[in-house]
Amino acid sequence: MNNKLISFVRDIYQTNDFIPLHAPTFAGNEKKYVTDTIDSTFVSSVGKYVEDFEKHIEFYTGTAKAVATVNGTAALHTALYMAGVKAGDLVITQALTFVATCNALYHMGAEPIFVDVSKVSLGLCPKATAEYLDANAKLNSDGECIHKKTGQHIKAIVPMHTFGHPVELDELLTVCLRWNIVLVEDAAESLGSFYKGKHTGTIGDFSAISFNGNKVITTGGGGMILCKSFDDGVHTRHITTTAKVPHPYEFYHDEPGFNYRLPNLNAALGCAQMEVLPEFLKQKRILAEQYKTLFSGSDFQFVAEPRYAQSNYWLNAIICPDTENRNSLLKETNKQGVMTRPIWQLMHRLPMFKNALKGDLTVSEWVEGHLINLPSSPVYLGVE
Ligand SMILES: *Cc1c(COP(=O)(O)O)cnc(C)c1O
């Protein structure tokens, strides 16, 4: 399989150079819009592209309000803050995620509870979440969800749409309602992914998207908070911009704020990238189909989108028959300049989260030992 995969990937990208996992593609109005911000001198927090970019995202996702931020971690931090997560609170999330999910919690003084992922989505498993809560939580007289052993408030559930594959959101929402917990989606990887026709990130009260250089589209660095309620969105914008009360010259701030606003320079890139997003997604689906065909009939299993969802196929992935095969494939492909990667080491193995509360993580551990990500940049041939 090793050589078959390498020649397949080289054939797709038509190059003998190094092939990265996911590279940015600029084939639209990127230069034009970025140059425009420089010509206008509005490169920083004021400028029309920030608002245009937010409008693009609102229109595309159907969210009530989108607020642009400096990166996805900042978006997640703000989303959790808006969801009411405070120091000492517990937040249920995946051990199988990128570290940013947990870093955002950590810096609020909150702590993660790691719950297993589902084999269907590779994201937070609703059944495992319900089982964890049944065994470990109670509702107090105020209706708050309390961890029985530690007495801490379990405030939010943060599923992550792994590689763009949407988690089972209806089922998670049922758990949230039963236990009076807020749903915050880490949709960092899932711009362009839909759950039963709804864009990911629009089901939870708040969610976060990332536009880092390796994501589906990029602003260099950047993020977006999606707010289900318009009023929450207005408040979210307020706190990401130092909570300054508008006034022609006075400086007055009415609550603690963040300086998380996306610069206009980056937003310009985002506006141009949004114009080509549909084409990227089309190309990425074609590529996913090609990988699926390549691995069909082999003992490597292609990770396909869940039946209830449409994935953006941000990163293609396969499940190897065993860890030995996985290691050999990783070694050989990388040696030959075709980048592949194992999944992130599970969060509860990292020094700062090793003492975190956790449920059974059988599926997460199985995925950790078997999964490989494959080169997934859209094969994009320029503007139509
Ligand atoms: C990319 C990513 C983030 C946030 O990324 P930034 O680099 O801060 O934009 C958060 N969570 C997950 C799962 C991610 O993949």
Coordinates of C-alpha atoms and ligand atoms in Angstrom, one line a residue:
M1 CA 0.0 0.0 0.0
N2 CA 2.9 2.4 0.8
N3 CA 4.1 2.8 -2.8
K4 CA 0.6 2.7 -4.2
L5 CA -0.4 5.6 -1.9
I6 CA 2.7 7.6 -2.7
S7 CA 2.3 7.4 -6.5
F8 CA -1.4 8.1 -6.1
V9 CA -0.8 11.3 -4.2
R10 CA 2.0 12.4 -6.6
D11 CA -0.3 11.8 -9.5
I12 CA -3.1 13.9 -7.9
Y13 CA -0.9 16.9 -7.1
Q14 CA 1.3 16.5 -10.2
T15 CA 4.6 17.2 -8.5
N16 CA 7.8 15.6 -7.4
D17 CA 8.3 18.2 -4.7
F18 CA 7.3 17.8 -1.0
I19 CA 3.6 17.5 -0.6
P20 CA 2.2 19.0 2.6
L21 CA -0.9 17.8 4.5
H22 CA -2.8 21.0 3.8
A23 CA -1.4 24.1 2.1
P24 CA -3.2 27.4 1.6
T25 CA -4.4 28.2 -2.0
F26 CA -4.5 31.8 -3.2
A27 CA -6.0 31.9 -6.7
G28 CA -8.7 34.6 -6.3
N29 CA -8.9 38.2 -5.1
E30 CA -6.5 37.7 -2.2
K31 CA -3.7 40.1 -3.4
K32 CA -6.2 42.7 -4.6
Y33 CA -8.1 42.9 -1.3
V34 CA -4.9 42.8 0.9
T35 CA -3.3 45.5 -1.3
D36 CA -6.4 47.5 -0.9
T37 CA -6.1 47.6 2.9
I38 CA -2.5 48.7 2.6
D39 CA -3.4 51.4 0.1
S40 CA -6.1 52.7 2.4
T41 CA -3.8 52.4 5.5
F42 CA -6.7 50.6 7.3
V43 CA -4.7 47.5 8.1
S44 CA -5.7 47.2 11.8
S45 CA -8.8 46.8 13.8
V46 CA -10.9 49.3 11.9
G47 CA -11.9 48.8 8.3
K48 CA -14.6 47.5 6.0
Y49 CA -13.2 44.0 5.4
V50 CA -13.8 42.8 9.0
E51 CA -17.5 43.5 8.8
D52 CA -17.6 42.1 5.2
F53 CA -15.9 38.9 6.4
E54 CA -18.4 38.5 9.3
K55 CA -21.3 39.1 6.9
H56 CA -19.9 36.4 4.5
I57 CA -19.7 33.9 7.4
E58 CA -23.2 34.9 8.6
F59 CA -24.6 34.4 5.2
Y60 CA -22.8 31.2 4.5
T61 CA -23.5 29.5 7.9
G62 CA -26.8 31.0 8.7
T63 CA -25.7 32.0 12.2
A64 CA -27.4 35.0 13.9
K65 CA -24.1 36.8 14.5
A66 CA -20.5 36.2 13.6
V67 CA -17.6 37.9 15.4
A68 CA -14.1 37.8 13.9
T69 CA -11.2 37.2 16.2
V70 CA -7.4 37.0 16.0
N71 CA -7.4 33.2 15.9
G72 CA -9.5 30.1 16.6
T73 CA -8.2 29.7 20.2
A74 CA -9.3 33.3 21.0
A75 CA -12.7 32.5 19.5
L76 CA -13.0 29.5 21.6
H77 CA -11.9 31.3 24.7
T78 CA -14.5 34.0 24.1
A79 CA -17.2 31.5 23.3
L80 CA -16.6 29.7 26.6
Y81 CA -16.6 33.0 28.4
M82 CA -19.9 34.0 26.9
A83 CA -21.3 30.6 27.8
G84 CA -20.6 31.4 31.4
V85 CA -17.7 29.1 32.1
K86 CA -15.8 30.4 35.1
A87 CA -12.7 29.4 37.1
G88 CA -13.2 26.1 38.9
D89 CA -15.9 24.9 36.5
L90 CA -15.7 21.6 34.6
V91 CA -16.2 21.3 30.9
I92 CA -16.8 18.0 29.1
T93 CA -14.7 17.5 25.9
Q94 CA -12.7 15.0 23.9
A95 CA -9.3 13.6 24.7
L96 CA -9.0 13.2 20.9
T97 CA -8.7 16.8 19.9
F98 CA -6.1 19.5 19.1
V99 CA -4.6 21.0 22.2
A100 CA -6.2 24.4 21.6
T101 CA -9.6 23.1 22.8
C102 CA -8.1 22.4 26.2
N103 CA -5.8 25.4 26.3
A104 CA -8.8 27.7 26.0
L105 CA -10.4 26.0 29.0
Y106 CA -7.1 26.0 31.0
H107 CA -6.6 29.7 30.7
M108 CA -10.0 30.4 32.2
G109 CA -9.2 28.3 35.2
A110 CA -11.7 25.7 34.1
E111 CA -10.9 22.0 33.9
P112 CA -11.7 19.4 31.2
I113 CA -13.4 16.1 31.7
F114 CA -12.4 13.8 28.9
V115 CA -15.1 11.6 27.4
D116 CA -14.8 9.1 24.6
V117 CA -15.4 9.8 20.9
S118 CA -17.8 8.0 18.6
K119 CA -16.5 5.6 15.9
V120 CA -19.1 7.2 13.5
S121 CA -17.8 10.8 13.8
L122 CA -14.5 10.6 15.6
G123 CA -16.1 13.4 17.7
L124 CA -17.6 13.5 21.2
C125 CA -19.9 10.4 21.7
P126 CA -23.4 11.4 23.0
K127 CA -23.8 7.9 24.5
A128 CA -20.5 8.0 26.4
T129 CA -21.3 11.6 27.6
A130 CA -24.7 10.5 28.9
E131 CA -23.2 7.5 30.6
Y132 CA -20.5 9.6 32.2
L133 CA -23.0 12.1 33.6
D134 CA -25.4 9.4 34.8
A135 CA -22.6 7.8 36.8
N136 CA -20.9 11.0 38.0
A137 CA -23.3 13.9 38.1
K138 CA -26.3 15.2 39.9
L139 CA -28.6 18.3 39.6
N140 CA -28.6 20.5 42.6
S141 CA -31.6 22.4 43.9
D142 CA -30.9 25.3 41.5
G143 CA -30.9 22.8 38.6
E144 CA -27.1 23.1 38.1
C145 CA -25.1 20.0 37.0
I146 CA -22.7 19.1 39.7
H147 CA -19.9 16.6 39.7
K148 CA -20.7 14.3 42.6
K149 CA -17.1 13.6 43.7
T150 CA -15.6 17.1 43.3
G151 CA -18.6 19.3 43.8
Q152 CA -17.6 21.3 40.8
H153 CA -20.2 22.8 38.3
I154 CA -20.2 21.0 35.0
K155 CA -20.9 24.0 32.8
A156 CA -20.4 23.2 29.2
I157 CA -20.0 20.4 26.7
V158 CA -17.5 21.1 23.9
P159 CA -17.6 18.6 21.0
M160 CA -15.1 19.0 18.3
H161 CA -15.9 18.2 14.6
T162 CA -12.8 16.1 14.0
F163 CA -11.3 16.7 10.5
G164 CA -14.6 18.4 9.5
H165 CA -16.8 15.4 10.3
P166 CA -19.9 16.7 12.2
V167 CA -20.6 15.1 15.6
E168 CA -24.1 13.7 16.5
L169 CA -25.4 17.1 17.6
D170 CA -29.1 16.3 18.2
E171 CA -28.1 13.6 20.6
L172 CA -25.6 15.8 22.4
L173 CA -28.2 18.6 22.6
T174 CA -30.6 16.1 24.3
V175 CA -27.9 15.4 26.9
C176 CA -27.3 19.2 27.4
L177 CA -31.0 19.8 28.0
R178 CA -31.4 16.9 30.4
W179 CA -28.4 18.1 32.5
N180 CA -28.8 21.9 32.0
I181 CA -25.4 22.3 30.3
V182 CA -24.4 24.7 27.6
L183 CA -23.4 23.4 24.2
V184 CA -20.3 25.1 22.7
E185 CA -19.0 23.7 19.4
D186 CA -15.4 23.6 18.5
A187 CA -16.0 24.0 14.8
A188 CA -12.4 25.1 14.2
E189 CA -12.0 22.4 11.5
S190 CA -15.5 22.4 10.1
L191 CA -16.2 25.5 8.0
G192 CA -18.2 24.0 5.1
S193 CA -19.5 21.0 7.1
F194 CA -23.2 20.6 7.6
Y195 CA -25.2 18.6 10.1
K196 CA -28.6 17.5 8.8
G197 CA -28.5 20.5 6.5
K198 CA -27.4 23.0 9.2
H199 CA -23.9 24.4 9.2
T200 CA -21.8 23.1 12.1
G201 CA -21.4 25.7 14.8
T202 CA -25.0 27.0 14.5
I203 CA -26.5 24.4 16.8
G204 CA -24.6 25.2 20.0
D205 CA -25.2 28.6 21.8
F206 CA -21.7 29.6 20.8
S207 CA -19.0 28.1 18.6
A208 CA -15.6 28.8 17.2
I209 CA -14.1 28.5 13.7
S210 CA -10.4 28.8 12.9
F211 CA -8.7 30.3 9.8
N212 CA -5.2 29.2 10.6
G213 CA -2.9 28.5 7.7
N214 CA -3.7 24.8 7.6
K215 CA -7.5 25.1 7.7
V216 CA -10.0 24.9 4.8
I217 CA -9.6 28.7 4.2
T218 CA -7.1 30.9 5.9
T219 CA -6.7 34.6 7.0
G220 CA -3.1 34.0 8.0
G221 CA -4.2 33.7 11.5
G222 CA -7.8 34.2 12.4
G223 CA -11.0 32.9 14.0
M224 CA -14.7 33.5 14.2
I225 CA -17.2 33.2 17.0
L226 CA -20.7 32.1 15.9
C227 CA -23.5 33.2 18.2
K228 CA -26.9 31.6 18.1
S229 CA -28.6 34.7 19.6
F230 CA -28.2 38.1 17.9
D231 CA -28.0 39.9 21.3
D232 CA -25.3 37.5 22.5
G233 CA -23.5 38.3 19.3
V234 CA -23.6 42.1 20.0
H235 CA -22.3 41.5 23.5
T236 CA -19.6 39.1 22.1
R237 CA -18.4 41.8 19.7
H238 CA -18.3 44.3 22.6
I239 CA -16.0 42.1 24.8
T240 CA -13.7 41.1 22.0
T241 CA -13.0 44.8 21.4
T242 CA -12.0 45.9 24.9
A243 CA -15.6 46.5 25.9
K244 CA -15.3 50.1 24.8
V245 CA -18.5 52.1 24.9
P246 CA -18.8 54.0 21.6
H247 CA -17.9 57.7 22.0
P248 CA -16.2 60.2 19.6
Y249 CA -13.3 60.8 22.0
E250 CA -13.9 59.5 25.5
F251 CA -12.4 56.2 26.7
Y252 CA -14.9 54.3 28.8
H253 CA -15.1 50.5 29.1
D254 CA -18.0 49.0 31.0
E255 CA -16.7 45.5 31.8
P256 CA -13.5 43.4 31.5
G257 CA -12.7 42.9 27.8
F258 CA -10.4 41.1 25.4
N259 CA -8.4 42.6 22.6
Y260 CA -9.2 39.7 20.2
R261 CA -10.4 41.6 17.1
L262 CA -9.2 40.4 13.7
P263 CA -7.1 43.0 11.9
N264 CA -8.6 44.3 8.6
L265 CA -5.5 43.0 6.8
N266 CA -6.4 39.5 7.7
A267 CA -10.1 39.9 7.1
A268 CA -9.3 41.0 3.5
L269 CA -7.7 37.7 2.9
G270 CA -10.8 36.0 4.5
C271 CA -13.2 37.8 2.1
A272 CA -11.2 36.6 -0.9
Q273 CA -11.0 33.1 0.5
M274 CA -14.8 33.0 1.1
E275 CA -15.4 33.7 -2.6
V276 CA -13.5 30.4 -3.5
L277 CA -14.7 28.3 -0.6
P278 CA -17.4 26.5 -2.6
E279 CA -14.9 25.6 -5.2
F280 CA -12.4 24.3 -2.6
L281 CA -15.1 22.2 -1.0
K282 CA -16.1 20.7 -4.4
Q283 CA -12.4 19.8 -5.1
K284 CA -12.0 18.3 -1.6
R285 CA -15.0 16.1 -2.1
I286 CA -13.6 14.8 -5.3
L287 CA -10.3 14.1 -3.7
A288 CA -12.1 12.3 -0.8
E289 CA -13.9 10.1 -3.3
Q290 CA -10.6 9.3 -5.0
Y291 CA -9.0 8.2 -1.7
K292 CA -12.1 6.2 -0.9
T293 CA -11.8 4.3 -4.2
L294 CA -8.1 3.8 -3.7
F295 CA -8.6 2.1 -0.3
S296 CA -11.8 0.2 -1.1
G297 CA -11.1 -3.5 -1.0
S298 CA -7.9 -3.0 1.0
D299 CA -7.5 -3.6 4.8
F300 CA -7.2 0.2 5.2
Q301 CA -10.5 1.9 5.9
F302 CA -11.2 5.3 4.6
V303 CA -12.8 7.7 7.1
A304 CA -16.0 8.7 5.4
E305 CA -18.5 11.4 6.5
P306 CA -21.2 10.2 8.8
R307 CA -24.5 9.4 7.1
Y308 CA -26.4 12.3 8.7
A309 CA -23.8 14.9 7.6
Q310 CA -22.0 16.6 4.8
S311 CA -18.3 17.0 5.7
N312 CA -15.8 19.5 4.3
Y313 CA -13.2 16.7 4.3
W314 CA -10.7 19.1 5.8
L315 CA -8.2 16.3 6.4
N316 CA -8.7 12.9 4.8
A317 CA -7.9 10.0 7.1
I318 CA -7.6 6.3 7.0
I319 CA -7.8 3.6 9.7
C320 CA -4.8 1.2 9.4
P321 CA -5.3 -2.5 10.1
D322 CA -2.8 -2.3 13.0
T323 CA -0.3 0.1 14.5
E324 CA 2.6 -1.7 12.8
N325 CA 1.1 -0.9 9.4
R326 CA 0.4 2.7 10.5
N327 CA 4.0 3.2 11.6
S328 CA 5.4 1.8 8.3
L329 CA 3.1 3.9 6.2
L330 CA 4.0 7.1 8.2
K331 CA 7.7 6.4 7.9
E332 CA 7.7 5.5 4.2
T333 CA 5.5 8.4 3.0
N334 CA 7.3 11.1 5.0
K335 CA 10.7 9.7 3.9
Q336 CA 9.5 10.1 0.3
G337 CA 8.3 13.7 0.7
V338 CA 4.6 12.9 1.0
M339 CA 3.4 14.2 4.3
T340 CA 1.2 12.1 6.4
R341 CA 0.6 12.4 10.1
P342 CA -0.7 10.4 13.1
I343 CA -3.6 11.9 15.0
W344 CA -2.8 14.2 18.0
Q345 CA -1.6 12.5 21.2
L346 CA -4.6 12.2 23.5
M347 CA -5.0 15.1 25.8
H348 CA -4.9 13.1 29.0
R349 CA -1.4 12.0 28.1
L350 CA -0.1 15.6 28.1
P351 CA 1.6 16.7 31.3
M352 CA -0.8 19.6 32.0
F353 CA -3.9 17.5 31.7
K354 CA -2.7 14.1 33.0
N355 CA -4.7 14.5 36.2
A356 CA -7.9 15.6 34.5
L357 CA -11.2 13.7 35.2
K358 CA -12.0 11.2 32.5
G359 CA -14.4 8.5 31.4
D360 CA -13.6 5.3 29.5
L361 CA -11.5 6.2 26.4
T362 CA -11.4 2.9 24.5
V363 CA -12.4 4.3 21.1
S364 CA -10.1 7.4 21.4
E365 CA -7.2 5.1 22.2
W366 CA -8.0 2.8 19.3
V367 CA -8.2 5.7 16.9
E368 CA -4.9 7.1 18.3
G369 CA -3.1 3.9 17.4
H370 CA -4.6 3.3 13.9
L371 CA -5.4 6.6 12.2
I372 CA -3.3 8.5 9.6
N373 CA -4.1 11.8 7.9
L374 CA -3.4 12.1 4.2
P375 CA -2.5 15.2 2.0
S376 CA -5.8 17.0 1.6
S377 CA -5.2 20.4 -0.1
P378 CA -7.8 21.2 -2.7
V379 CA -6.6 20.5 -6.2
Y380 CA -7.5 23.9 -7.3
L381 CA -6.9 25.1 -10.8
G382 CA -7.7 28.8 -10.6
V383 CA -10.7 31.0 -10.8
E384 CA -13.6 29.9 -13.0
Ligands
LIG1 C1 -7.1 24.8 14.5 C2 -7.9 24.4 15.8 C3 -8.2 25.3 16.8 C4 -7.8 26.8 16.9 O1 -6.8 27.1 16.1 P1 -6.0 28.5 16.0 O2 -4.7 28.0 15.5 O3 -6.0 29.1 17.3 O4 -6.7 29.3 15.0 C5 -9.0 24.9 17.8 N1 -9.4 23.6 17.9 C6 -9.2 22.7 16.9 C7 -9.7 21.4 17.1 C8 -8.4 23.1 15.9 O5 -8.1 22.2 14.9

